[in-house]
Coordinates of C-alpha atoms in Angstrom, one line a residue:
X238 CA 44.8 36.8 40.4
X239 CA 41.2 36.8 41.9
X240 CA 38.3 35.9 39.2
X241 CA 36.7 39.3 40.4
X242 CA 39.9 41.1 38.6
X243 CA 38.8 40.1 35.2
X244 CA 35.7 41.9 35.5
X245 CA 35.4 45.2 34.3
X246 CA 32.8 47.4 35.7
X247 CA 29.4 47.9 34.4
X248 CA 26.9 49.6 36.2
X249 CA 24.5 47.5 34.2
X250 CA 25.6 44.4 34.9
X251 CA 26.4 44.9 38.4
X252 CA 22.0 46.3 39.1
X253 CA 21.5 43.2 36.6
X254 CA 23.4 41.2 39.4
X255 CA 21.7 43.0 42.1
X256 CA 18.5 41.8 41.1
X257 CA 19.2 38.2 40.5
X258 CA 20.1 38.3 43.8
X259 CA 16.9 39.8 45.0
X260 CA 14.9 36.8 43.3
X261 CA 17.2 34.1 44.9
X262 CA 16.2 35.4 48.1
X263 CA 13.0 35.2 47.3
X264 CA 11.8 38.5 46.3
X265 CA 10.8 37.2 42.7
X266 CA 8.0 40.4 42.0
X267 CA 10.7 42.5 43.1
X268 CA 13.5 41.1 41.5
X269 CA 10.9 41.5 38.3
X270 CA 10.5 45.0 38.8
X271 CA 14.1 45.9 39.0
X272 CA 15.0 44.2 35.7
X273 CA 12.3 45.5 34.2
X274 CA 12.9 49.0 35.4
X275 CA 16.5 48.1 33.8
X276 CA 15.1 46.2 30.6
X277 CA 13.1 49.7 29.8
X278 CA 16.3 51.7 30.6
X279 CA 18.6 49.9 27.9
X280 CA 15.5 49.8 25.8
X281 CA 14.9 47.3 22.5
X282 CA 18.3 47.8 20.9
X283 CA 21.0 48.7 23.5
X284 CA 23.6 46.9 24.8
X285 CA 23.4 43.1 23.3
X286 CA 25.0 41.9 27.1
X287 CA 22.6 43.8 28.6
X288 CA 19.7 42.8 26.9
X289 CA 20.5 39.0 27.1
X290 CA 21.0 38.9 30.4
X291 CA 18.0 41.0 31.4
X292 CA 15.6 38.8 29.5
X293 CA 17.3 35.7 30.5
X294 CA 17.5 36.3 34.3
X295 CA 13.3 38.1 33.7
X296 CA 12.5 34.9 32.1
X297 CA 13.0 32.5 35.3
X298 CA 10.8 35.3 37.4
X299 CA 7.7 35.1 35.1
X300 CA 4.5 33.7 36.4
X301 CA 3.2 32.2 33.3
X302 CA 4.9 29.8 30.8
X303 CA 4.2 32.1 28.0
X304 CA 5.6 35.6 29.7
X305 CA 8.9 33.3 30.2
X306 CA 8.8 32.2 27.0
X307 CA 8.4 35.3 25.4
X308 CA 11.6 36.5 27.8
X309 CA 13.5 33.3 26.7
X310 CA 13.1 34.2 23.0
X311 CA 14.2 38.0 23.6
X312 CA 17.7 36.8 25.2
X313 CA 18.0 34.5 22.2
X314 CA 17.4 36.8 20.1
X315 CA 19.4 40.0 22.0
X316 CA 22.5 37.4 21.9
X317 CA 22.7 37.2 18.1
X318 CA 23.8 40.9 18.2
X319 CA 26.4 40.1 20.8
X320 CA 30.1 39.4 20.0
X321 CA 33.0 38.3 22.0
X322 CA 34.7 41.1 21.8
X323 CA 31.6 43.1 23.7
X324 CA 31.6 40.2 26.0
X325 CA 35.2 40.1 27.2
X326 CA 35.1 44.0 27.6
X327 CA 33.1 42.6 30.3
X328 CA 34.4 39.5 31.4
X329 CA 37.5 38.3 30.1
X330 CA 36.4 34.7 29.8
X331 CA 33.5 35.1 28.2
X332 CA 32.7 33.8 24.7
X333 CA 29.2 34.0 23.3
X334 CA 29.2 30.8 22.2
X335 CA 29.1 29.4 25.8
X336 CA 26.0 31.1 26.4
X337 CA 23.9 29.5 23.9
X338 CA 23.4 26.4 25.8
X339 CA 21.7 28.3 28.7
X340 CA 19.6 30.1 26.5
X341 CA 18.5 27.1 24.7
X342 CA 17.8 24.7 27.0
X343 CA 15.5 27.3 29.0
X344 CA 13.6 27.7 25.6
X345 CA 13.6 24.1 25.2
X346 CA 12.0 23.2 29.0
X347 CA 9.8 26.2 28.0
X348 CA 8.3 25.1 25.1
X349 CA 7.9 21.9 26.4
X350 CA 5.6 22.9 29.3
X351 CA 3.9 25.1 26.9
X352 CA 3.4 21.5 25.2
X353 CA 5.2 22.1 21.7
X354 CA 7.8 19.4 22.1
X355 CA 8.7 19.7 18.8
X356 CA 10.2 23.0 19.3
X357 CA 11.2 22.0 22.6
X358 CA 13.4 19.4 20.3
X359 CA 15.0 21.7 17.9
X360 CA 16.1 23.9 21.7
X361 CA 17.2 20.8 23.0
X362 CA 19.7 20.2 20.1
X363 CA 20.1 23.7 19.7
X364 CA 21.7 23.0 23.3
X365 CA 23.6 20.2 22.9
X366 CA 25.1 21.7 19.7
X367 CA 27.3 24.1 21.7
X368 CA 28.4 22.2 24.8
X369 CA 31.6 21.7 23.8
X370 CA 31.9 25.5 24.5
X371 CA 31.2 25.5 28.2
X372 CA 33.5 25.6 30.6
X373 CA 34.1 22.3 33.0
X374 CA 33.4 23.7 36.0
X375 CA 30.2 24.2 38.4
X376 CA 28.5 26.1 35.6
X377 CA 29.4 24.1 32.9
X378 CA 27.7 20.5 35.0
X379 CA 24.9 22.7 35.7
X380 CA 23.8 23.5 32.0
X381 CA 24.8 19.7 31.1
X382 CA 22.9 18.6 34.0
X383 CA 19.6 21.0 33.0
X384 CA 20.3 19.8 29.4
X385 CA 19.5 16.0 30.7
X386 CA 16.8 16.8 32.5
X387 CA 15.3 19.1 30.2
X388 CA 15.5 15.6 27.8
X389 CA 14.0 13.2 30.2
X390 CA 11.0 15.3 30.8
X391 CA 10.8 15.8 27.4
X392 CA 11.3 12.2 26.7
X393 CA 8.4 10.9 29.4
X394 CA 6.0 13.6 27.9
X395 CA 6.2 15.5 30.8
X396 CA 4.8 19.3 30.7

């Protein structure tokens, strides 16, 4: 069985997907647009998956520490009215819990560059809290890797 066979269509996910990919290859402003367009679509208080991944994925293409942090604290916040069951309609191996990490740890480098490392402390832990939930496999190092580093530049007063 292929990973692709757990996941169920979503034509959401799949534009959401779409435009990550846009900003990887470098189109950032129109990888912005496109989730925006989408953000708009779902609106304020659609689809909890939707809207966490929208605003986490529009965070990272923000020009201004503030716009991502502002994006940051809508996918934290979208993700509180998710539920595994939502997520596994999606993707079998999803729990929510796994996702807090990610979202944590991007508010935590966030906050730090916008120099509040105290909040950028209570993110950090916030991160480490959950990371017995992630998965150990390429995504799971990566978080536990941005986790670390998220620490030592917080730790140097980096910003």
């Amino acid at each position: 069985m292929t990973e692709s066979s757990n996941i169920n269509p979503d034509s959401i996910m799949a534009a959401i997907g779409a435009a990550v990919e846009q900003g990887r290859a470098g189109e950032r402003a129109e990888a912005r647009e496109s989730l925006t367009r989408l953000w708009d679509a779902v609106g304020e208080h659609g689809d909890a998956l939707h809207r966490c991944s929208i605003a986490h994925y529009l965070a990272d293409l923000q020009d201004t520490v503030m716009d991502e942090l502002a994006w940051d604290q809508r996918a934290l916040a979208a993700v509180t009215d998710l539920d595994d069951e939502r997520a596994r309609r999606y993707h079998d191996s999803l729990q929510v819990r796994a996702f807090m990490p990610s979202l944590h740890v991007n508010l935590a480098d966030a906050y730090r560059r916008a120099g509040n490392a105290a909040e950028a402390r209570v993110h950090l832990s916030a991160a480490a809290a959950d990371l017995d939930a992630l998965p150990e496999n390429d995504y799971g190092s990566m978080i536990r890797a941005g986790i670390d580093k998220a620490r030592e530049a917080l730790d140097s007063g980096s910003r």
